[in-house]
CSV table of C-alpha atoms in Angstrom, one decimal:
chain,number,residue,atom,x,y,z
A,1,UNK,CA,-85.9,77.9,124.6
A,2,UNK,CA,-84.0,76.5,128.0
A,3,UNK,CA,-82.7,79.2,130.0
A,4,UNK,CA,-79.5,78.5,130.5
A,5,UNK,CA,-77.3,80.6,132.2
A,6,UNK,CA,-74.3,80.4,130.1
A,7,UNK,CA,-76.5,81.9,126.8
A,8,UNK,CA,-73.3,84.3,125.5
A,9,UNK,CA,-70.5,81.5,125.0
A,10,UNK,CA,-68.9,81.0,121.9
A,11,UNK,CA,-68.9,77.7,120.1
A,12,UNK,CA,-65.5,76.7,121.0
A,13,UNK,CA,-66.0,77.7,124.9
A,14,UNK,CA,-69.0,75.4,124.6
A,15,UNK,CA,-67.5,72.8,123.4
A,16,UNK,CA,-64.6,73.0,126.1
A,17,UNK,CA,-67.1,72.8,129.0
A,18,UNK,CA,-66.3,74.9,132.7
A,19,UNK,CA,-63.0,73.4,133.5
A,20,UNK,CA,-61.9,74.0,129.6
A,21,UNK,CA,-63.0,77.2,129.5
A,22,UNK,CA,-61.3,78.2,132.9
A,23,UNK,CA,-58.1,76.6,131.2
A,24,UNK,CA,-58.3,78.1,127.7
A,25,UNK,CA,-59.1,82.0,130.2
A,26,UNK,CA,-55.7,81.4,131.9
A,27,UNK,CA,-53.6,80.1,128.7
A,28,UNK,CA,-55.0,83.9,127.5
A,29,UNK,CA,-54.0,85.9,130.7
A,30,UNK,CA,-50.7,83.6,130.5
A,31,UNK,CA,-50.1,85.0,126.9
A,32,UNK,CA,-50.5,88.5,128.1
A,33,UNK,CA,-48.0,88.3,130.5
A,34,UNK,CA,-45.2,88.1,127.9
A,35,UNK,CA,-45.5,91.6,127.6
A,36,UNK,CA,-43.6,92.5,130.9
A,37,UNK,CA,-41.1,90.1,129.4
A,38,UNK,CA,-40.6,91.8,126.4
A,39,UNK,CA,-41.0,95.5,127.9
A,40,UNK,CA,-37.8,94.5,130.3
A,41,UNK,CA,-35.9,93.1,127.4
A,42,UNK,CA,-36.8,96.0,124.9
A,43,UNK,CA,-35.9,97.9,128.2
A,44,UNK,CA,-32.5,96.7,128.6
A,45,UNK,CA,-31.8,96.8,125.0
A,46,UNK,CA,-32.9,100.7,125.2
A,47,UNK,CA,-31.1,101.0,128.6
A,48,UNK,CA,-27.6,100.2,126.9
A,49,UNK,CA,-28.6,103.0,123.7
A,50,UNK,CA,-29.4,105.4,126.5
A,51,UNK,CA,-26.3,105.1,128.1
A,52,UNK,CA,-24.1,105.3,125.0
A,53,UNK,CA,-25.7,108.8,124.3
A,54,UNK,CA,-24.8,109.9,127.9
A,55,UNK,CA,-28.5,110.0,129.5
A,56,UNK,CA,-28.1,110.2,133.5
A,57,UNK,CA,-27.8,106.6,134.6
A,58,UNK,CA,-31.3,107.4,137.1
A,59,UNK,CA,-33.3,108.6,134.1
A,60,UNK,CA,-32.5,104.8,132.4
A,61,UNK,CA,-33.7,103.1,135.6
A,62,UNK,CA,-36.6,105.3,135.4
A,63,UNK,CA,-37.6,103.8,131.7
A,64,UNK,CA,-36.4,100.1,132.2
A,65,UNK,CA,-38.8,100.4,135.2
A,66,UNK,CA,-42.0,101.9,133.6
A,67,UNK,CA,-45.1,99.9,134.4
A,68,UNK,CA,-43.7,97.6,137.0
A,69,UNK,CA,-45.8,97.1,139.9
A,70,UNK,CA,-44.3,96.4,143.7
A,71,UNK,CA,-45.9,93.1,144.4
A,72,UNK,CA,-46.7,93.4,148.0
A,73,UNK,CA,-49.5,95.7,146.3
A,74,UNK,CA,-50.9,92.6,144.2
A,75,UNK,CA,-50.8,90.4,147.9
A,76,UNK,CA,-52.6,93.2,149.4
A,77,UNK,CA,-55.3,93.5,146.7
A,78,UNK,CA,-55.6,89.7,146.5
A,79,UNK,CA,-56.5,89.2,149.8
A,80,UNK,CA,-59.2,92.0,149.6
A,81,UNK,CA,-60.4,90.0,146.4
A,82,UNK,CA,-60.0,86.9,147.8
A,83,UNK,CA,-62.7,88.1,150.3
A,84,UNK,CA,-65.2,88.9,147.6
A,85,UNK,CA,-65.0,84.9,145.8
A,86,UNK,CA,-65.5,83.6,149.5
A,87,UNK,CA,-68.4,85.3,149.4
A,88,UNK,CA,-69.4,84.8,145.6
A,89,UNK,CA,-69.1,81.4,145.9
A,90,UNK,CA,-70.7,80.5,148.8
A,91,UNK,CA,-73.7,82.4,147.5
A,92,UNK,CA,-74.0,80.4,145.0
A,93,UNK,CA,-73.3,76.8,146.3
A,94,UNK,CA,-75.7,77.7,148.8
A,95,UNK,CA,-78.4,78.2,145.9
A,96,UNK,CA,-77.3,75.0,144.7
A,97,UNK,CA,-77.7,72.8,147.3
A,98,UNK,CA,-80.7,74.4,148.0
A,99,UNK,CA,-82.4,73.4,145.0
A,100,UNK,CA,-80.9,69.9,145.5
A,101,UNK,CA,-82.9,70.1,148.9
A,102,UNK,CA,-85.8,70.9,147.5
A,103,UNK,CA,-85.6,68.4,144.6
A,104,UNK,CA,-84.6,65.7,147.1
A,105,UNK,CA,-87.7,66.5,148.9
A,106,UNK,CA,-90.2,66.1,145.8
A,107,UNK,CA,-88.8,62.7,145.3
A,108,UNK,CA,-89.8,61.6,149.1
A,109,UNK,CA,-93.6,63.3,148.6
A,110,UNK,CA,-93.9,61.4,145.4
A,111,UNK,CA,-92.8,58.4,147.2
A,112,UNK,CA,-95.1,59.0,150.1
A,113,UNK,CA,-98.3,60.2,148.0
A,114,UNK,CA,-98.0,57.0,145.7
A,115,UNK,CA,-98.1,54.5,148.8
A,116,UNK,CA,-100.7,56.9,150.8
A,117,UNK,CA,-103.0,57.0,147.7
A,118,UNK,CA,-102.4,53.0,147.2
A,119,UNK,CA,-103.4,51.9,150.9
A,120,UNK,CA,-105.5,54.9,151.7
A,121,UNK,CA,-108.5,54.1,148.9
A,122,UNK,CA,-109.9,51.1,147.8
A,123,UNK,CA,-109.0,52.3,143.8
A,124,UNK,CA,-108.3,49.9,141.1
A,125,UNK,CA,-104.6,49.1,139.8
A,126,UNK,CA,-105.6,50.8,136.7
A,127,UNK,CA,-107.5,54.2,138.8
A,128,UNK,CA,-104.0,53.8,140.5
A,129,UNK,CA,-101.9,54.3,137.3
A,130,UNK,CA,-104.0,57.5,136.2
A,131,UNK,CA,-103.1,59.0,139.6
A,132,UNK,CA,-99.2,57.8,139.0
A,133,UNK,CA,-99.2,59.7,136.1
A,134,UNK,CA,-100.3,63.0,137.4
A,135,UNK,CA,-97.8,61.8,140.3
A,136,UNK,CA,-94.7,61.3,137.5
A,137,UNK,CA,-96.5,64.3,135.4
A,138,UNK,CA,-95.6,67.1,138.3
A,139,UNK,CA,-91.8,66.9,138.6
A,140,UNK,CA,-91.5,66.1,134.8
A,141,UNK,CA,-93.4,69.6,134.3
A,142,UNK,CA,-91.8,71.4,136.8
A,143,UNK,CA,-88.4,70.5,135.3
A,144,UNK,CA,-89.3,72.1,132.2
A,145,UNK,CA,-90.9,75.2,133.7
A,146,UNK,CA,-87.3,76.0,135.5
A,147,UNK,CA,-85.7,75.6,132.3
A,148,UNK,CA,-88.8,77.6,130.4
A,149,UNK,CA,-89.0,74.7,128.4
A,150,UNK,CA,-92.8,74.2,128.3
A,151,UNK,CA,-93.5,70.9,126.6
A,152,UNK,CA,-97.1,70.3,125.6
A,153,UNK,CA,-96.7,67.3,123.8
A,154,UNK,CA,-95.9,65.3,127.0
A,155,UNK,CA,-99.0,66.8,128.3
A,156,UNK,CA,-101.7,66.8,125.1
A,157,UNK,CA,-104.9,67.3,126.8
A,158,UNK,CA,-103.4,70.6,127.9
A,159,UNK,CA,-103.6,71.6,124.5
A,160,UNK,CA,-107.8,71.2,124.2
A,161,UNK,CA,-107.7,73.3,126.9
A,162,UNK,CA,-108.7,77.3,125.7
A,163,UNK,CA,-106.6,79.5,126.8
A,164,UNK,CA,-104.2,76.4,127.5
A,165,UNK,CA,-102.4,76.8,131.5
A,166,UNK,CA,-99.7,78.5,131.5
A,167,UNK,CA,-98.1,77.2,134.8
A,168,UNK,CA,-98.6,73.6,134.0
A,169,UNK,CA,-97.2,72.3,137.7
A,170,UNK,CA,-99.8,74.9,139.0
A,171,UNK,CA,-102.2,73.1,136.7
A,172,UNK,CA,-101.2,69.3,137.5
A,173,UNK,CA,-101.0,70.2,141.4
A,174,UNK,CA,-104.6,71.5,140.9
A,175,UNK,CA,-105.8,68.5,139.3
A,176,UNK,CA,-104.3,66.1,142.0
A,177,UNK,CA,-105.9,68.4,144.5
A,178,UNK,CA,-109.5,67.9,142.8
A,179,UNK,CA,-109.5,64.1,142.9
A,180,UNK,CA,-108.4,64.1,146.6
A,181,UNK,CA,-111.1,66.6,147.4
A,182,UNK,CA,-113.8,64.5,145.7
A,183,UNK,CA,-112.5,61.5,147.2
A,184,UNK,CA,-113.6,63.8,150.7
A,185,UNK,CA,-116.7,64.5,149.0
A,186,UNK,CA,-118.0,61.3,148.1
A,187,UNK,CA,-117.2,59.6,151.7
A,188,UNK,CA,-114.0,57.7,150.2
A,189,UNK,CA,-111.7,59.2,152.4
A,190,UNK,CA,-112.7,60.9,156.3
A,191,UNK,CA,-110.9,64.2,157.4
A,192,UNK,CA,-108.3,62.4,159.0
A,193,UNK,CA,-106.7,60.5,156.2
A,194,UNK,CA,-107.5,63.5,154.2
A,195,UNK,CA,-104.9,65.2,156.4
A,196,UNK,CA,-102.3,62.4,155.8
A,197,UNK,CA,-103.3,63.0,152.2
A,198,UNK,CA,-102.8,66.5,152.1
A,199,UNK,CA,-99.6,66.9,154.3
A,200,UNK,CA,-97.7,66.0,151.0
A,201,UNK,CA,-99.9,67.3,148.4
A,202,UNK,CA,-99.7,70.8,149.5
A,203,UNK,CA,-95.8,70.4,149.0
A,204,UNK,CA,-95.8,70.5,145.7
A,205,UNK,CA,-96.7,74.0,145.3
A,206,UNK,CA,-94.3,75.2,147.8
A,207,UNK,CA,-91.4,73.3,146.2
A,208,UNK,CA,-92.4,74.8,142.9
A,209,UNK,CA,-92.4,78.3,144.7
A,210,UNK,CA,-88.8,78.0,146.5
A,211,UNK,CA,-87.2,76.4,143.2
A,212,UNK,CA,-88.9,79.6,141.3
A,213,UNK,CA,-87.4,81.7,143.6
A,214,UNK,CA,-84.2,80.4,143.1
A,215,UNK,CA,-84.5,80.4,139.6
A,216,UNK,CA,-85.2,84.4,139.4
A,217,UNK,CA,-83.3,85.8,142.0
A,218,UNK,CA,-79.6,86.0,141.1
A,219,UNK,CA,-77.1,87.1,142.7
A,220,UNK,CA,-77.2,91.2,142.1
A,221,UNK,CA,-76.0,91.9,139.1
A,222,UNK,CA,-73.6,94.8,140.3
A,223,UNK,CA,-72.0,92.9,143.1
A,224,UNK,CA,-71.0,89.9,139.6
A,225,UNK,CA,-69.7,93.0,137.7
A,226,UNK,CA,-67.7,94.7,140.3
A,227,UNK,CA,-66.0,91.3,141.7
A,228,UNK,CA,-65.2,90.7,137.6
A,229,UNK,CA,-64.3,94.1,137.3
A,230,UNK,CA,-61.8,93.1,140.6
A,231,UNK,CA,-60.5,89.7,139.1
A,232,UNK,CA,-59.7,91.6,135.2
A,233,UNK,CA,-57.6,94.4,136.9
A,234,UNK,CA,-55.8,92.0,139.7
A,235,UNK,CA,-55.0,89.8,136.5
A,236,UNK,CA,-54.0,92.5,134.3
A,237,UNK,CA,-51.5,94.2,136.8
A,238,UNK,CA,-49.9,90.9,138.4
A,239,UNK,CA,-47.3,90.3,135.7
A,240,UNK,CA,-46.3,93.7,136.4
A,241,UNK,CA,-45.7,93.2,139.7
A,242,UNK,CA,-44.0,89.8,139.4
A,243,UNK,CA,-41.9,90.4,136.7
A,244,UNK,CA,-39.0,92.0,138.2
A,245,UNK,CA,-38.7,89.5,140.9
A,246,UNK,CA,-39.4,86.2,138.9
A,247,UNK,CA,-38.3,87.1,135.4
A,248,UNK,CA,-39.3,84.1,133.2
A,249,UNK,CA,-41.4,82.4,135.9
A,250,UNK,CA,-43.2,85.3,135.8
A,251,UNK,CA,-45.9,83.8,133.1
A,252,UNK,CA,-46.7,79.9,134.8
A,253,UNK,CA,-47.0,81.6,138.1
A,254,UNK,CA,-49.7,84.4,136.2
A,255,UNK,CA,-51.1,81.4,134.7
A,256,UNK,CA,-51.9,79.3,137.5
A,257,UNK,CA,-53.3,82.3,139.7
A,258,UNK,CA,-55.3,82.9,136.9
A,259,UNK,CA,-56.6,79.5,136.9
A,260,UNK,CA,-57.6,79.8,140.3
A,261,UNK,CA,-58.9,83.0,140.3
A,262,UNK,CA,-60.5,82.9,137.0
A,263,UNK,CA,-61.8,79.2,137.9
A,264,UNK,CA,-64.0,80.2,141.2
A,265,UNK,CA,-65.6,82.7,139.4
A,266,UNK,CA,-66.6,80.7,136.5
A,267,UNK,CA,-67.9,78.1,138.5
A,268,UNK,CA,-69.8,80.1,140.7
A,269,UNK,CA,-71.4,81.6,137.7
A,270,UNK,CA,-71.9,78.1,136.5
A,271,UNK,CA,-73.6,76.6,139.8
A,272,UNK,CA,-75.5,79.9,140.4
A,273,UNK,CA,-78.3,78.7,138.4
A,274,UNK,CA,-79.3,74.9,138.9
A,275,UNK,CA,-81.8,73.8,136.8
A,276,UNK,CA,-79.9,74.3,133.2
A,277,UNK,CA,-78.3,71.9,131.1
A,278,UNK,CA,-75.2,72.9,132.1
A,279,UNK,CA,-72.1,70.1,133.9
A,280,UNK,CA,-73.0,71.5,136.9
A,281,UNK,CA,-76.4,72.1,136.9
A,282,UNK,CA,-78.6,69.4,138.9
A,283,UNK,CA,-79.4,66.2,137.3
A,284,UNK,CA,-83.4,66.8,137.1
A,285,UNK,CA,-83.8,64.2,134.1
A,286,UNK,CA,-82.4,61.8,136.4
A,287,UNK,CA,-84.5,63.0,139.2
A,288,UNK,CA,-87.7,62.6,137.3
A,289,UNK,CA,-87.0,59.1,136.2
A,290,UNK,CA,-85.9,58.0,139.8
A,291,UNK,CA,-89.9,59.1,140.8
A,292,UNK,CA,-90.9,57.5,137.7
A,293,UNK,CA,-89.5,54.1,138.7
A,294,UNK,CA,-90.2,54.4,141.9
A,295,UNK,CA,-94.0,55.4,141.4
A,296,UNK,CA,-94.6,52.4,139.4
A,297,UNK,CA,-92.6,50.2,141.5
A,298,UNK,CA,-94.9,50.7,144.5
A,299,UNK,CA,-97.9,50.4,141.9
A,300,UNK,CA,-96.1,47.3,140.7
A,301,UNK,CA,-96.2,46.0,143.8
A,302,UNK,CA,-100.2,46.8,144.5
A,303,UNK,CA,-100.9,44.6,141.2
A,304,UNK,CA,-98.6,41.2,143.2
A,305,UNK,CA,-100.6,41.9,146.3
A,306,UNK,CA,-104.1,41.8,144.2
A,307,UNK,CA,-103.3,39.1,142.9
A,308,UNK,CA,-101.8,37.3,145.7
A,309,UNK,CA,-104.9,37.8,147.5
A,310,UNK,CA,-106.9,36.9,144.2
């Protein structure tokens, strides 16, 4: 199963995607915040019964005013919080663009391995394609390794293989790694090009380990609680504190903060982990078929030149 990081959503939250769901959260705080509305009328209504039984006119204040918040508090508090996103969100773009760093780079090795293996060895156009498709095979495989999404059937010869790999880019990179050694072996290539060769083809591995990295080490879990911990109560006591000041603006004005606030936690949550299926998660099918086009491209272009020359 993919391991995507929004695994507790309900059906309809899934359905409304992030900026839906950040929508339908503050149409939900905005519905709380009738309740400061209808504690001051109740209160007035109350205030007037008071009175006609002769309660001290301080002691009605008192009870109209129960619950209401000053809201130089909430500005206070929000700029505290407003500290903690900055930093919440910048952790996890930075994750983000990261991994879009990382899978940039794997498109530009593929690239370079496919020429380097094309005008490095005197291979056929056919001993070419079998390379291309361990070439094409690696990002395909890594995609579904970051989304523990281990497909076999794209790869059936793993499958006669007892006790099959499990780290199939471990398993592909090792394979690519054993035809360029051999090609050392058997005179093919000298130590020289086999440097050109292997400045790329040790990359794969490395990419594989940063993206892993990324892929397992979230942001602390107590530092996501405590800044939604933050965001719940900030939400929960700003109609309070707005209420005696704006009255009936009191609900579009909790409703848009909540937006905001609300929204740049849910899409730092959202962004956090890249490699899902997710709006904002990186495009890695679309990654994998730009090497795949591009591999056979250059190999394409191999098979005009033989038989140009033919």
């Amino acid at each position: 199963m993919a391991a995507d990081a929004e695994l507790n959503l309900s059906f309809i939250e899934k359905k409304l995607g992030t900026v839906g769901r950040i929508a339908y959260y503050a149409g939900l705080v905005g519905l709380y915040s009738l309740i400061p509305l209808i504690k001051n009328d109740l209160g007035a209504i109350a205030g007037g019964f008071l009175e006609g039984l002769g309660v001290h006119p301080e002691r009605i204040v008192e009870i109209e005013e129960f619950g209401d918040f000053s809201s130089s508090l909430h500005g206070i508090i929000g700029l505290v919080l407003g500290l903690l996103l900055v930093f919440r969100t910048n952790s996890s773009y930075a994750r983000w663009w990261e991994a879009r760093k990382l899978w940039g780079k794997l498109v530009n090795i593929s690239r370079n391995m496919a020429i380097k293996f094309r005008e490095l060895t005197n291979f056929t156009k056919q001993e070419l394609r079998e390379l291309a498709d361990l070439l094409v095979a690696f990002p395909e495989a890594l995609r579904d390794h970051l989304r523990e999404d281990d497909d076999f059937s794209m790869f059936p010869e793993l499958e006669q293989i007892d006790p099959p790999p499990r780290h199939i880019p471990a398993y592909i990179a090792d394979l690519i790694y054993r035809r360029v050694i051999g090609w050392k072996r058997s005179g093919m290539i000298d130590g020289d090009e086999l440097r050109i060769i292997d400045s790329e083809t040790r990359e794969l591995m490395e990419i594989c380990g940063a993206c892993e990295r990324i892929r397992r080490t979230r942001l602390s879990p107590s530092y996501r609680t405590f800044v939604r911990h933050c965001i719940t109560l900030y939400l929960l006591t700003l109609p309070w504190g707005l209420v005696k000041e704006f009255e009936l603006w009191t609900v579009p004005m909790t409703v848009i903060m909540a937006y905001f606030m609300i929204g740049i936690e849910v899409i730092a949550h959202s962004v956090e982990e890249p490699f899902g299926l997710d709006e904002d998660d990186l495009d890695l099918d679309g990654l994998c078929i730009t090497i795949r086009s591009t591999v056979n491209e250059i190999l394409d272009r191999f098979g005009s030149q033989e038989q140009t020359q033919a």
